mmCIF file of C-alpha atoms in Angstrom:
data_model
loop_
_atom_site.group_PDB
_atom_site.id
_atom_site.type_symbol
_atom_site.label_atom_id
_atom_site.label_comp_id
_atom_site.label_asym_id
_atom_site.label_seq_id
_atom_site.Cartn_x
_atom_site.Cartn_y
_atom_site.Cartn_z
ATOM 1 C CA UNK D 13 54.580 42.292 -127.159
ATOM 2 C CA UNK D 14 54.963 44.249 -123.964
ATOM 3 C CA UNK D 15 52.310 46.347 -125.219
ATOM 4 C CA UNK D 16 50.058 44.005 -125.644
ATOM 5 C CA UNK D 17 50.778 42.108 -122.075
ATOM 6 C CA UNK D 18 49.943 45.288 -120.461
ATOM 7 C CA UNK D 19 46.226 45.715 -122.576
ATOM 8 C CA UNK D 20 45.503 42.055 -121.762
ATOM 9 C CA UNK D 21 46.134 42.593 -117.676
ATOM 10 C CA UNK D 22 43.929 46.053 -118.217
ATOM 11 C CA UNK D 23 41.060 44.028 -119.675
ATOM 12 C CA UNK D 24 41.580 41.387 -117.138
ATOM 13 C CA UNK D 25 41.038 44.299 -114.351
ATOM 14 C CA UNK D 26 38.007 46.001 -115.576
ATOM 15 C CA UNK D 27 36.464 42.425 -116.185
ATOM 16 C CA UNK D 28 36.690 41.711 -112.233
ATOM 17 C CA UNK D 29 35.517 45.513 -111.558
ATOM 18 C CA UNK D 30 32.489 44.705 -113.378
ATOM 19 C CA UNK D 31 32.412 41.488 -112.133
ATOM 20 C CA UNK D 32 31.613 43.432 -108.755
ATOM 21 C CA UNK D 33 28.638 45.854 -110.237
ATOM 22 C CA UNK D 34 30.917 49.211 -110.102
ATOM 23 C CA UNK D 35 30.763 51.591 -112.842
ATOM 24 C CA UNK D 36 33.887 51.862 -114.783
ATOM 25 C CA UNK D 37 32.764 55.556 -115.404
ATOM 26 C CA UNK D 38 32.048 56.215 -111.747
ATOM 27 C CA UNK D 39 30.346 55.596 -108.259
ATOM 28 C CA UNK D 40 27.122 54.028 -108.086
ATOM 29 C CA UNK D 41 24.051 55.384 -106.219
ATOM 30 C CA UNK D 42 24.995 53.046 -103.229
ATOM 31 C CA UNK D 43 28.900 54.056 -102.880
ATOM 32 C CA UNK D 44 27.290 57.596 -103.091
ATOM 33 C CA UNK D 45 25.116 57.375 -99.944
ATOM 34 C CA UNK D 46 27.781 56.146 -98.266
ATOM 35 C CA UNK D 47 30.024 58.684 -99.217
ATOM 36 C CA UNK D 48 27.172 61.266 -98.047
ATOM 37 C CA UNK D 49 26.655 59.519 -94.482
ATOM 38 C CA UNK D 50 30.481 59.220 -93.974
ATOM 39 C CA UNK D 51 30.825 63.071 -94.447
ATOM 40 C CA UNK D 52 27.419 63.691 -92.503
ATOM 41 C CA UNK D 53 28.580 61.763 -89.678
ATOM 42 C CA UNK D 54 32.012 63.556 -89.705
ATOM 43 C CA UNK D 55 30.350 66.407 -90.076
ATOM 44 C CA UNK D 56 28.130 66.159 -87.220
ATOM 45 C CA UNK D 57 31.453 64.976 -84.898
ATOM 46 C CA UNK D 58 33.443 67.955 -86.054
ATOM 47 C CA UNK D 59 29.977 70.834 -85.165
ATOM 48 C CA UNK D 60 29.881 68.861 -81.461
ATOM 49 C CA UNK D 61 33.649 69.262 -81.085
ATOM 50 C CA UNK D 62 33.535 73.293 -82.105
ATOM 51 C CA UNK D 63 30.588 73.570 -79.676
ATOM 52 C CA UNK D 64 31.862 71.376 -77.006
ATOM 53 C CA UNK D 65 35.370 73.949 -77.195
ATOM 54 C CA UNK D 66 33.122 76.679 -77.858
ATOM 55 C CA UNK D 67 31.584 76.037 -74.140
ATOM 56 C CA UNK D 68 34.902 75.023 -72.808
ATOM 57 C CA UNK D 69 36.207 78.372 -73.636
ATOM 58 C CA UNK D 70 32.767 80.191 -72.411
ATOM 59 C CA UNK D 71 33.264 78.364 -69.240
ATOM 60 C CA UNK D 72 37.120 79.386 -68.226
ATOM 61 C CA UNK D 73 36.452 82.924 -69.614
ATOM 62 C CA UNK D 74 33.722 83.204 -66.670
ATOM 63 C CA UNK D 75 35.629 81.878 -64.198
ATOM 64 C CA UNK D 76 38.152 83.984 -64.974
ATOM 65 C CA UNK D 77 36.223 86.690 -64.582
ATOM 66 C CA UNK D 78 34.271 85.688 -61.493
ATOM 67 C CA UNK D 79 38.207 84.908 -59.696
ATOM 68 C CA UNK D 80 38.873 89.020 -60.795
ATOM 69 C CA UNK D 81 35.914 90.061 -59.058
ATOM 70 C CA UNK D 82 36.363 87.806 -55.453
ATOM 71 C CA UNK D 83 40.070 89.254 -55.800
ATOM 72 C CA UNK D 84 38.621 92.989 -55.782
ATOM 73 C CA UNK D 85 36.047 92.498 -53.599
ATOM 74 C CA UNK D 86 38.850 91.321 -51.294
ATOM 75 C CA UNK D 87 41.420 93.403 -51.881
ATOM 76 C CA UNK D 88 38.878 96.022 -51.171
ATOM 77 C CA UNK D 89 37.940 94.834 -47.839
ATOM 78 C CA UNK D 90 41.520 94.601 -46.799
ATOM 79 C CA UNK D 91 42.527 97.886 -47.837
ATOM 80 C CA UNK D 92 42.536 100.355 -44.949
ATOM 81 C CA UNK D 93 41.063 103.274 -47.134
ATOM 82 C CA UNK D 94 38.518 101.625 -49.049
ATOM 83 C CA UNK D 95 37.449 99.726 -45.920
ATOM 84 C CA UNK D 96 37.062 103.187 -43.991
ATOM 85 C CA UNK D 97 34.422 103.758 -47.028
ATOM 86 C CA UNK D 98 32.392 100.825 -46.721
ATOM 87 C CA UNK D 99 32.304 102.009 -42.427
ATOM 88 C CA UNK D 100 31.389 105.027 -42.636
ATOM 89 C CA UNK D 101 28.842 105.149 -45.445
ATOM 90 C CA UNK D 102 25.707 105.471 -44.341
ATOM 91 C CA UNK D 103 24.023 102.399 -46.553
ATOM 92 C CA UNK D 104 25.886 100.384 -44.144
ATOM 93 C CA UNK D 105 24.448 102.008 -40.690
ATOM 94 C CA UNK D 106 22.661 98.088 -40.046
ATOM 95 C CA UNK D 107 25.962 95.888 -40.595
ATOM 96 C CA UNK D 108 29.258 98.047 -40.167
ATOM 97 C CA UNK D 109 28.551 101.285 -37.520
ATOM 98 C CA UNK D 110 29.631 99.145 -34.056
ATOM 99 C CA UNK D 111 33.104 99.756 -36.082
ATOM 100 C CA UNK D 112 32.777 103.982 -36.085
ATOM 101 C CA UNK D 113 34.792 105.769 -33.717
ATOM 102 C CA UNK D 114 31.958 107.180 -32.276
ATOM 103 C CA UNK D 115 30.011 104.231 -30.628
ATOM 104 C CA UNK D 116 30.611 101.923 -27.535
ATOM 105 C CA UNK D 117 32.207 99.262 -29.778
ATOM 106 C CA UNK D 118 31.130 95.602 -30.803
ATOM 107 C CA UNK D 119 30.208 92.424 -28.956
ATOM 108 C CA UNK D 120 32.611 89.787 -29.163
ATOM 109 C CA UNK D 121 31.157 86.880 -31.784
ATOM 110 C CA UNK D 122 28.153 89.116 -32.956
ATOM 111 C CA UNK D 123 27.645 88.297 -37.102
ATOM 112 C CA UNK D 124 26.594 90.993 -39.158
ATOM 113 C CA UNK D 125 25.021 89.899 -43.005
ATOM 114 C CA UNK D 126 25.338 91.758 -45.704
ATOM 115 C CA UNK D 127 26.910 95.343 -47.062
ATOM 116 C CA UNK D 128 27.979 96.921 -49.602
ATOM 117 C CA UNK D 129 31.798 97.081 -50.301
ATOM 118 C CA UNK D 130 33.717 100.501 -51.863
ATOM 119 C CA UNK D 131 37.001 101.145 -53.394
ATOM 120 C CA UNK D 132 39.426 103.628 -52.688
ATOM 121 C CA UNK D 133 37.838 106.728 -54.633
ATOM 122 C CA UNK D 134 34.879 105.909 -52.151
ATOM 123 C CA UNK D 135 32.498 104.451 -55.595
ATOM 124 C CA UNK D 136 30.119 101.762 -54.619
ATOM 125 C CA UNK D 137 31.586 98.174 -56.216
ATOM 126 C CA UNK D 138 29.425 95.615 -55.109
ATOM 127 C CA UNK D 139 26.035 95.793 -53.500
ATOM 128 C CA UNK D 140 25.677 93.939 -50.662
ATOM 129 C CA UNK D 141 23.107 95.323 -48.481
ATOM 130 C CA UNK D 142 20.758 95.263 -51.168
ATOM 131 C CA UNK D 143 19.249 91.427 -51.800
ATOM 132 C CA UNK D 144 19.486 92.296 -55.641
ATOM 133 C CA UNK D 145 22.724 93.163 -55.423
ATOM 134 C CA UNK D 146 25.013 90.800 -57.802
ATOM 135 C CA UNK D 147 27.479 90.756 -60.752
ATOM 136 C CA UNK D 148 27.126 89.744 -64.052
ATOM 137 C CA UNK D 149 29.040 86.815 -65.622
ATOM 138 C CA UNK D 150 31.869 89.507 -67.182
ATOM 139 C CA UNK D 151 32.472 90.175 -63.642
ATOM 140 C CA UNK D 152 30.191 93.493 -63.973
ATOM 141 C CA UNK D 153 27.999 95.070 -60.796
ATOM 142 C CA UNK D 154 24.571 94.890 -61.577
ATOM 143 C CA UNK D 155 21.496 95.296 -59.329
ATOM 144 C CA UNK D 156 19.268 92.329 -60.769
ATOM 145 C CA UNK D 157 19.714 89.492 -59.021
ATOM 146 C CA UNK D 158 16.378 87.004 -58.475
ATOM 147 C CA UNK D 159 16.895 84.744 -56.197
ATOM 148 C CA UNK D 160 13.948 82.776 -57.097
ATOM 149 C CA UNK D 161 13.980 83.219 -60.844
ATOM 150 C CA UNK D 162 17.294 83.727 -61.459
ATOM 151 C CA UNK D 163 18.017 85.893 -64.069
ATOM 152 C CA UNK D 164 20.795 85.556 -66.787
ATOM 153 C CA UNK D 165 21.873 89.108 -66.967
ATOM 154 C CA UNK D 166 22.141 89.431 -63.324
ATOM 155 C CA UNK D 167 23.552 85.676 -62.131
ATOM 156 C CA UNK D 168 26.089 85.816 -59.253
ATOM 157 C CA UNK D 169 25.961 87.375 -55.769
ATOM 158 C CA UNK D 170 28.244 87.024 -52.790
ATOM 159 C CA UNK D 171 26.767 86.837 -49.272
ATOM 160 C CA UNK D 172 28.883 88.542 -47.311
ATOM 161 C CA UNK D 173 29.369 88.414 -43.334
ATOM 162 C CA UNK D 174 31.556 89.532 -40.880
ATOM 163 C CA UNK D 175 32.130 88.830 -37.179
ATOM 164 C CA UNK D 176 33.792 90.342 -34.316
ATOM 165 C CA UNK D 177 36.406 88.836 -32.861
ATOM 166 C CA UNK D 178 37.676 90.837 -29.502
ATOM 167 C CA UNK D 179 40.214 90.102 -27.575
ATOM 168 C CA UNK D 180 39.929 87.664 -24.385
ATOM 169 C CA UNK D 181 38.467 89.417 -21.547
ATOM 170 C CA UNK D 182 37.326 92.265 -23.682
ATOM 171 C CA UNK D 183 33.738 92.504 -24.811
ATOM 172 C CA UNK D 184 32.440 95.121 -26.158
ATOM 173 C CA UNK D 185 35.779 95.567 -27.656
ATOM 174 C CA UNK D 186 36.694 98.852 -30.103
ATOM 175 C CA UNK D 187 38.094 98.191 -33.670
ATOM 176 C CA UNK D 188 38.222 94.329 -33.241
ATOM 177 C CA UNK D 189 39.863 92.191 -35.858
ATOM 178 C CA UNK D 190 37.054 91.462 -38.597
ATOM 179 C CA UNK D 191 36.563 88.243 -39.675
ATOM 180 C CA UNK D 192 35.007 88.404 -43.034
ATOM 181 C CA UNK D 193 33.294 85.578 -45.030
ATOM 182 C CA UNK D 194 31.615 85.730 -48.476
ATOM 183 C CA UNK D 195 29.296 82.540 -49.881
ATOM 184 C CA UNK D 196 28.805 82.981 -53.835
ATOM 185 C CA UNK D 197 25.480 81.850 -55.122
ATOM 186 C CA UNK D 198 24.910 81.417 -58.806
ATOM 187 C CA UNK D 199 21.228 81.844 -59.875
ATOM 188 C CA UNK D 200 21.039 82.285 -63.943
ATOM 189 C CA UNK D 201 17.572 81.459 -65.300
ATOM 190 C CA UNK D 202 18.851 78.995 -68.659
ATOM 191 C CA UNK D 203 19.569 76.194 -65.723
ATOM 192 C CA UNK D 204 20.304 74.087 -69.176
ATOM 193 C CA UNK D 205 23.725 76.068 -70.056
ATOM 194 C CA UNK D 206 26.298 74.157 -69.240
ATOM 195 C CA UNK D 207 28.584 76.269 -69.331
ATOM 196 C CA UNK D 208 26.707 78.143 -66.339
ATOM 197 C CA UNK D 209 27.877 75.334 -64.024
ATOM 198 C CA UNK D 210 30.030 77.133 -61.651
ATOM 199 C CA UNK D 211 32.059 75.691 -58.483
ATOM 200 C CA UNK D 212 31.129 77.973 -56.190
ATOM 201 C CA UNK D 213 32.761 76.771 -53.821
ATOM 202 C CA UNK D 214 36.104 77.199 -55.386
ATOM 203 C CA UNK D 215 35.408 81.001 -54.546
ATOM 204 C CA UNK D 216 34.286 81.424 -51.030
ATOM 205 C CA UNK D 217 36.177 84.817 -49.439
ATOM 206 C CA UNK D 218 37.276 83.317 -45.881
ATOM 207 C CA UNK D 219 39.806 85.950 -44.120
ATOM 208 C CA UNK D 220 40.329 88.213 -41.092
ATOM 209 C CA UNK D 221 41.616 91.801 -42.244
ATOM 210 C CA UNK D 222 44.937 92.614 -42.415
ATOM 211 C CA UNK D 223 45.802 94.914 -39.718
ATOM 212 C CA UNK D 224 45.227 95.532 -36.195
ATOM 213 C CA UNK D 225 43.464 99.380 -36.555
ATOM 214 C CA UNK D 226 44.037 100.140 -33.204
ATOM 215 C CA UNK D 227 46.857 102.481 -32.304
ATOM 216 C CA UNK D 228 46.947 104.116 -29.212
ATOM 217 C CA UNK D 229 49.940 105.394 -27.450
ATOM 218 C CA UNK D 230 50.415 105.659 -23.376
ATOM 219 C CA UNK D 231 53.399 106.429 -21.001
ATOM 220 C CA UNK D 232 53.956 106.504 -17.214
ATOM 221 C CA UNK D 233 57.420 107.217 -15.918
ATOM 222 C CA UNK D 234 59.050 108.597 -12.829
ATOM 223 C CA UNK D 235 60.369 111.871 -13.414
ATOM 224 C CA UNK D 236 62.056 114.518 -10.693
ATOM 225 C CA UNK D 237 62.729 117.932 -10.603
ATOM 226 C CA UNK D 238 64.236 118.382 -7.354
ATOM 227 C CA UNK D 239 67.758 116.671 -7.800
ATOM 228 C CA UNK D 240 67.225 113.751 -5.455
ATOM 229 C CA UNK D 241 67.802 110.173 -6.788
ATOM 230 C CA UNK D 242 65.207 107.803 -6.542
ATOM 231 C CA UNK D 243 67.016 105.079 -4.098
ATOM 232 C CA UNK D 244 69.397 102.530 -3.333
ATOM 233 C CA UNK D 245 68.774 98.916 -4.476
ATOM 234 C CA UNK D 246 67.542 95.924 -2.476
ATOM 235 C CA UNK D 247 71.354 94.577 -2.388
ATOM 236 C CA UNK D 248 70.697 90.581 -3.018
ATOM 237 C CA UNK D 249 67.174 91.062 -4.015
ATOM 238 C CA UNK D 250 64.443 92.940 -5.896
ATOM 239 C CA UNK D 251 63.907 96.810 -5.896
ATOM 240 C CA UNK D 252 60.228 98.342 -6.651
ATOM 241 C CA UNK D 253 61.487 101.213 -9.158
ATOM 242 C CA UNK D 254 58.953 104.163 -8.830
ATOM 243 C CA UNK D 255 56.326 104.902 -11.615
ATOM 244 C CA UNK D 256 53.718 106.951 -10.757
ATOM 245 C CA UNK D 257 53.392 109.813 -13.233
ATOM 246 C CA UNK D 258 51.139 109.791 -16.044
ATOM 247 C CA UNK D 259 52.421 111.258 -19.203
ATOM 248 C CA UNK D 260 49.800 110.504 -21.867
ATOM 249 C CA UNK D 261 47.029 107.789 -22.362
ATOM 250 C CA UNK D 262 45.628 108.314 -26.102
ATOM 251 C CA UNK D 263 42.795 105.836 -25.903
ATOM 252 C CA UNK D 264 42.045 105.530 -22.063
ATOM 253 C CA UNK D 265 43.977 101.996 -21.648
ATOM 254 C CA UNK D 266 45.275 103.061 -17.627
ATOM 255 C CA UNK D 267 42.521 102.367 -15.523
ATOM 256 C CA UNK D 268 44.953 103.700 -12.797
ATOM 257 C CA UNK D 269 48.435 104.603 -11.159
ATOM 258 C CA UNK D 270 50.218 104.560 -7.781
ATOM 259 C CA UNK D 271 53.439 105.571 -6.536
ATOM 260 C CA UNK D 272 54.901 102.173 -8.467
ATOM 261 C CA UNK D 273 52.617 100.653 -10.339
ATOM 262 C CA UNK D 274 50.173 100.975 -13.630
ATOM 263 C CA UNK D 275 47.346 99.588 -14.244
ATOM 264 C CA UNK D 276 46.936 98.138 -17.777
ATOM 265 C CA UNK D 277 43.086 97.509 -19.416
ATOM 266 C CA UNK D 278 42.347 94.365 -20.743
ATOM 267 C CA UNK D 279 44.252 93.972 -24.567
ATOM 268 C CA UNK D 280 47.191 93.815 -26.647
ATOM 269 C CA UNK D 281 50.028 95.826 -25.855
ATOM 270 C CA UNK D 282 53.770 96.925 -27.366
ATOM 271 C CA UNK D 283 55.471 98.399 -24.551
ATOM 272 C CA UNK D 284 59.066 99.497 -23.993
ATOM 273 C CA UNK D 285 60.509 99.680 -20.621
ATOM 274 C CA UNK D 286 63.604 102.293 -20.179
ATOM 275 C CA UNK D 287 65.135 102.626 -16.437
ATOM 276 C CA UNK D 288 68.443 104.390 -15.514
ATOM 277 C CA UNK D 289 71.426 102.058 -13.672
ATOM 278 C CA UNK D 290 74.286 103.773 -11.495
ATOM 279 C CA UNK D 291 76.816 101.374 -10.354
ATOM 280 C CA UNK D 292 76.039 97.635 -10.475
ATOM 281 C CA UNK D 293 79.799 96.213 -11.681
ATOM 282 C CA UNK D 294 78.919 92.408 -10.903
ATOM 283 C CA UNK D 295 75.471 92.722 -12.845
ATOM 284 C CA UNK D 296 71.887 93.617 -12.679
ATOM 285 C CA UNK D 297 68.355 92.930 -14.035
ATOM 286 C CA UNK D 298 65.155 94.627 -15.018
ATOM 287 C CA UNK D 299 62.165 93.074 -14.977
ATOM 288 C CA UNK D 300 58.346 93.968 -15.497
ATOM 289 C CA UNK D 301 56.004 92.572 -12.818
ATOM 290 C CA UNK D 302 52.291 91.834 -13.255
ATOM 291 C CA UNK D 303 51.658 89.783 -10.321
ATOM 292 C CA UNK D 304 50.758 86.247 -10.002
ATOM 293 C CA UNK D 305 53.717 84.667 -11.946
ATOM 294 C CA UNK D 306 53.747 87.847 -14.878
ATOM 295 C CA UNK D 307 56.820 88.730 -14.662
ATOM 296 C CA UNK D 308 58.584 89.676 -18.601
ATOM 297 C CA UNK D 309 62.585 90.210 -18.276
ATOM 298 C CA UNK D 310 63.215 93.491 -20.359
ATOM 299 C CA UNK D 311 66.620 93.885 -19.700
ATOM 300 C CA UNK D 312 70.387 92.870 -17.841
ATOM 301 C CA UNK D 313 73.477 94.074 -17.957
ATOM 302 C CA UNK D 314 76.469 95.768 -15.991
ATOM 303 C CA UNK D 315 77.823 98.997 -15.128
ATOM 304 C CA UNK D 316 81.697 100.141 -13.595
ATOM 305 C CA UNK D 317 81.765 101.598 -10.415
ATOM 306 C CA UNK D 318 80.640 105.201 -10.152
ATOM 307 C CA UNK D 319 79.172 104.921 -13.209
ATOM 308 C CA UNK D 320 75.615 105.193 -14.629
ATOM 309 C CA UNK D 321 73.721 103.931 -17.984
ATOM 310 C CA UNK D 322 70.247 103.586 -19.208
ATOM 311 C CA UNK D 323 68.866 100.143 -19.715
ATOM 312 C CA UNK D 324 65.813 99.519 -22.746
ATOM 313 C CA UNK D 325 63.740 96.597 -23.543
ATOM 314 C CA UNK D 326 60.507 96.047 -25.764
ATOM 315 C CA UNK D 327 57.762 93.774 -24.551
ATOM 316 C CA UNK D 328 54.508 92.258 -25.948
ATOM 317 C CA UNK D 329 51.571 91.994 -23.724
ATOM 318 C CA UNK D 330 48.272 90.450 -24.312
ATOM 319 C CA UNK D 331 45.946 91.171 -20.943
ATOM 320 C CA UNK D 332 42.881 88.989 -20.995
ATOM 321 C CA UNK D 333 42.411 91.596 -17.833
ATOM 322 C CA UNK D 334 43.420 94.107 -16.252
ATOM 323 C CA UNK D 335 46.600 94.171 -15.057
ATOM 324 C CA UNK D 336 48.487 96.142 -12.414
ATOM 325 C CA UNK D 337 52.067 96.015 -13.182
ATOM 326 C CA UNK D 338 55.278 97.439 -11.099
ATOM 327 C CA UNK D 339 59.037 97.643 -13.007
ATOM 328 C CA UNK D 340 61.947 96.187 -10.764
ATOM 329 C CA UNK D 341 65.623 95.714 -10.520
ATOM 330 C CA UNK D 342 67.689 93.246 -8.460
ATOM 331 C CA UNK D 343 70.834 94.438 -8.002
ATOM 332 C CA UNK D 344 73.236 92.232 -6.566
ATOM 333 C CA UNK D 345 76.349 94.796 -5.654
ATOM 334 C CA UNK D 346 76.733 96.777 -2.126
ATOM 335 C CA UNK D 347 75.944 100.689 -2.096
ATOM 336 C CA UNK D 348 78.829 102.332 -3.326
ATOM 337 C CA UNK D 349 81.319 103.956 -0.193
ATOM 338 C CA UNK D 350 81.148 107.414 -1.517
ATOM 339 C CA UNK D 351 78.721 109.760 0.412
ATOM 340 C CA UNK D 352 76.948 111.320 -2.749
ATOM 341 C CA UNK D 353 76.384 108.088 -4.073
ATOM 342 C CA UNK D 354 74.709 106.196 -1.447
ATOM 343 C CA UNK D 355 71.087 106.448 -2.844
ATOM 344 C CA UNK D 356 71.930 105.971 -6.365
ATOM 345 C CA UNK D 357 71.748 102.643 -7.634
ATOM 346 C CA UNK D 358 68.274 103.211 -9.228
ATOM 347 C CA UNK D 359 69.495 106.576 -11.404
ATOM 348 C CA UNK D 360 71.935 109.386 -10.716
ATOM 349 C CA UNK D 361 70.132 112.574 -10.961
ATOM 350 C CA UNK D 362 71.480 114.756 -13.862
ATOM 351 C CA UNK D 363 72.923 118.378 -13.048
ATOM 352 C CA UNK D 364 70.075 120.316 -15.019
ATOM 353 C CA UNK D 365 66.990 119.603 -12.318
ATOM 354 C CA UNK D 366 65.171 122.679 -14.400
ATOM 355 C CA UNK D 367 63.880 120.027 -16.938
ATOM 356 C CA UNK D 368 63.490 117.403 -14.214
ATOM 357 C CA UNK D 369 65.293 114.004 -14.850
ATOM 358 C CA UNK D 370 63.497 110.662 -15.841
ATOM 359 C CA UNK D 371 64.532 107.458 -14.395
ATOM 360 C CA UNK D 372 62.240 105.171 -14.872
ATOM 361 C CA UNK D 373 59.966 104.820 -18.187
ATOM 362 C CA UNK D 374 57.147 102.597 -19.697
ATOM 363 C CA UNK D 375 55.995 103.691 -23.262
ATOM 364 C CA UNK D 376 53.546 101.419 -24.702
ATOM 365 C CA UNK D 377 51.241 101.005 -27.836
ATOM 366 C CA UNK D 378 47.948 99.283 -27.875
ATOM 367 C CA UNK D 379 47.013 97.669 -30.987
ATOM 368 C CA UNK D 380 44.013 95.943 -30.260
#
């Protein structure tokens, strides 16, 4: 009976199927087409999502490769070697030479346009000074670029610039800093790519280089050979230490000396002062003067009676002129009562005169 309960619902069933027009033994032609523009239309979403990622994937792999080459193109610029390349090469005569050791120098806020930058092996990387200079998509060199046209094998360029920047008071100025700015333009000639849409503006170069270049070395001091000490302090007040001997000046920076004072050029300077101190038990100070208010403290301290020490202190000047400058010491204890030592509050001379004895010193560095 079960049996036939179940063949009676199964009849029932099929009797409603038909009922509906559907083939017992299959789809019709109409369920069919359906079928077909279901999967067409599934079809057709799934080939626009593999080419949408397909772009997508196109697109980050090029700016990948365009952030590599602004990130060598800078790196190279900054690098002290590579940059001494890119000076000295004679494709970039028009836009780099005012930088050569050779020349006068640069004018302060002059902008140069365009040259071509070199690594460290002294090989050519991008090229600048030429208006078809440019770099492919892969982040390649090439020398195709069209402005106009644009060309797809050839797409990208940076305009580079730099400009001087001297210090105050200083113009022409030697190895300035160098202010360097690059502008990348994107020119490919299928404008309907989408995947050629590039933010350029995410990779603008915008930086001054590293270092200062300039190093150049000076020193004045006072130095005797004849066993005398230099003189007694200005008890309650300042002494004027003397400085009038020229030791060295690398890069010309001392316009001129006296029996106390140095003239300083118009820069930035590093300078360490060094003076001798006999006798000052209730205190002393050193002090550089450059008139008008310039006064830098460079060092204090004490010494016992009858005794002597050297005194040091490191300074940083920046001279929008040029500066005369004098070192001095106040010195608020008495002479001492013994008769050698009357004159020796600023130095007691040292027993071997043959090699002379220094009592005052200013060594400085110039660094831009």
């Amino acid at each position: 009976m079960a049996g036939v309960s179940y063949m009676r619902k199964k009849s029932s069933f099929f009797q409603k199927i038909g009922a509906l027009g559907i083939n017992q033994k299959g789809l019709s032609l109409v369920e069919m087409m359906v079928v077909v523009t279901i999967m067409s239309l599934v079809g057709v979403g799934v080939s626009s999502l593999l080419t949408n990622m397909i772009s997508i994937q196109k697109k980050v792999e090029k700016k990948d490769s365009i952030l590599q080459f602004k990130n060598a193109l800078e790196a190279n610029i900054k690098d002290n070697t590579s940059w001494a390349f890119s000076v000295y090469h004679a494709t970039n005569a028009a836009t780099l030479n005012c930088l050569r050791d050779d020349v006068g120098g640069c004018v302060d806020l002059t902008t140069f346009n365009n040259f071509n930058v070199f690594n460290r092996a002294g090989a050519i990387i991008f090229q600048g000074a030429s208006a078809t200079g440019g770099f492919t998509y892969a982040g390649i060199s090439c020398n195709t670029f069209d402005a106009a046209a644009g060309n797809d094998a050839c797409p990208l360029r940076y305009n580079l610039s730099w400009t001087v920047r001297c210090p105050g008071g200083v113009n022409p100025c030697n190895k300035p800093i160098v202010h360097v700015q690059g502008l990348l333009v994107n020119n490919p000639q299928n404008k309907s790519d989408t995947s050629n849409n590039i933010d350029v503006g995410a990779y603008t170069l915008d930086f001054n280089r590293g270092d200062l270049m300039r190093y150049e070395p000076l020193e004045v001091r006072h130095i005797q050979y004849d066993g005398s000490a230099p003189g007694a302090c200005n008890v309650g007040g300042l002494a004027t230490r003397a400085l009038g001997n020229l030791n060295y000046d690398v890069g010309g920076n001392i316009s001129g000396t006296t029996a106390t004072t140095f003239t300083l050029i118009a820069g930035t300077y590093f300078c360490t002062v060094t003076a001798q101190v006999y006798h000052q038990p209730t205190g002393f100070k050193i002090q550089l003067n450059g008139g008008g208010g310039n006064i830098h403290q460079i060092a204090n301290g004490f010494t016992a009676p009858y005794t002597s020490q050297t005194v040091s202190g490191t300074i940083g000047l920046q001279l929008n002129a040029d500066t005369a400058f004098t070192v001095e010491q106040y010195c608020p204890a008495g002479t001492p009562t013994d008769a050698p030592a009357a004159n020796f509050q600023l130095g007691i001379p040292a027993p071997d005169y043959a090699i002379g004895n220094t009592f005052t010193r200013v060594s400085c560095v110039r660094s831009l």
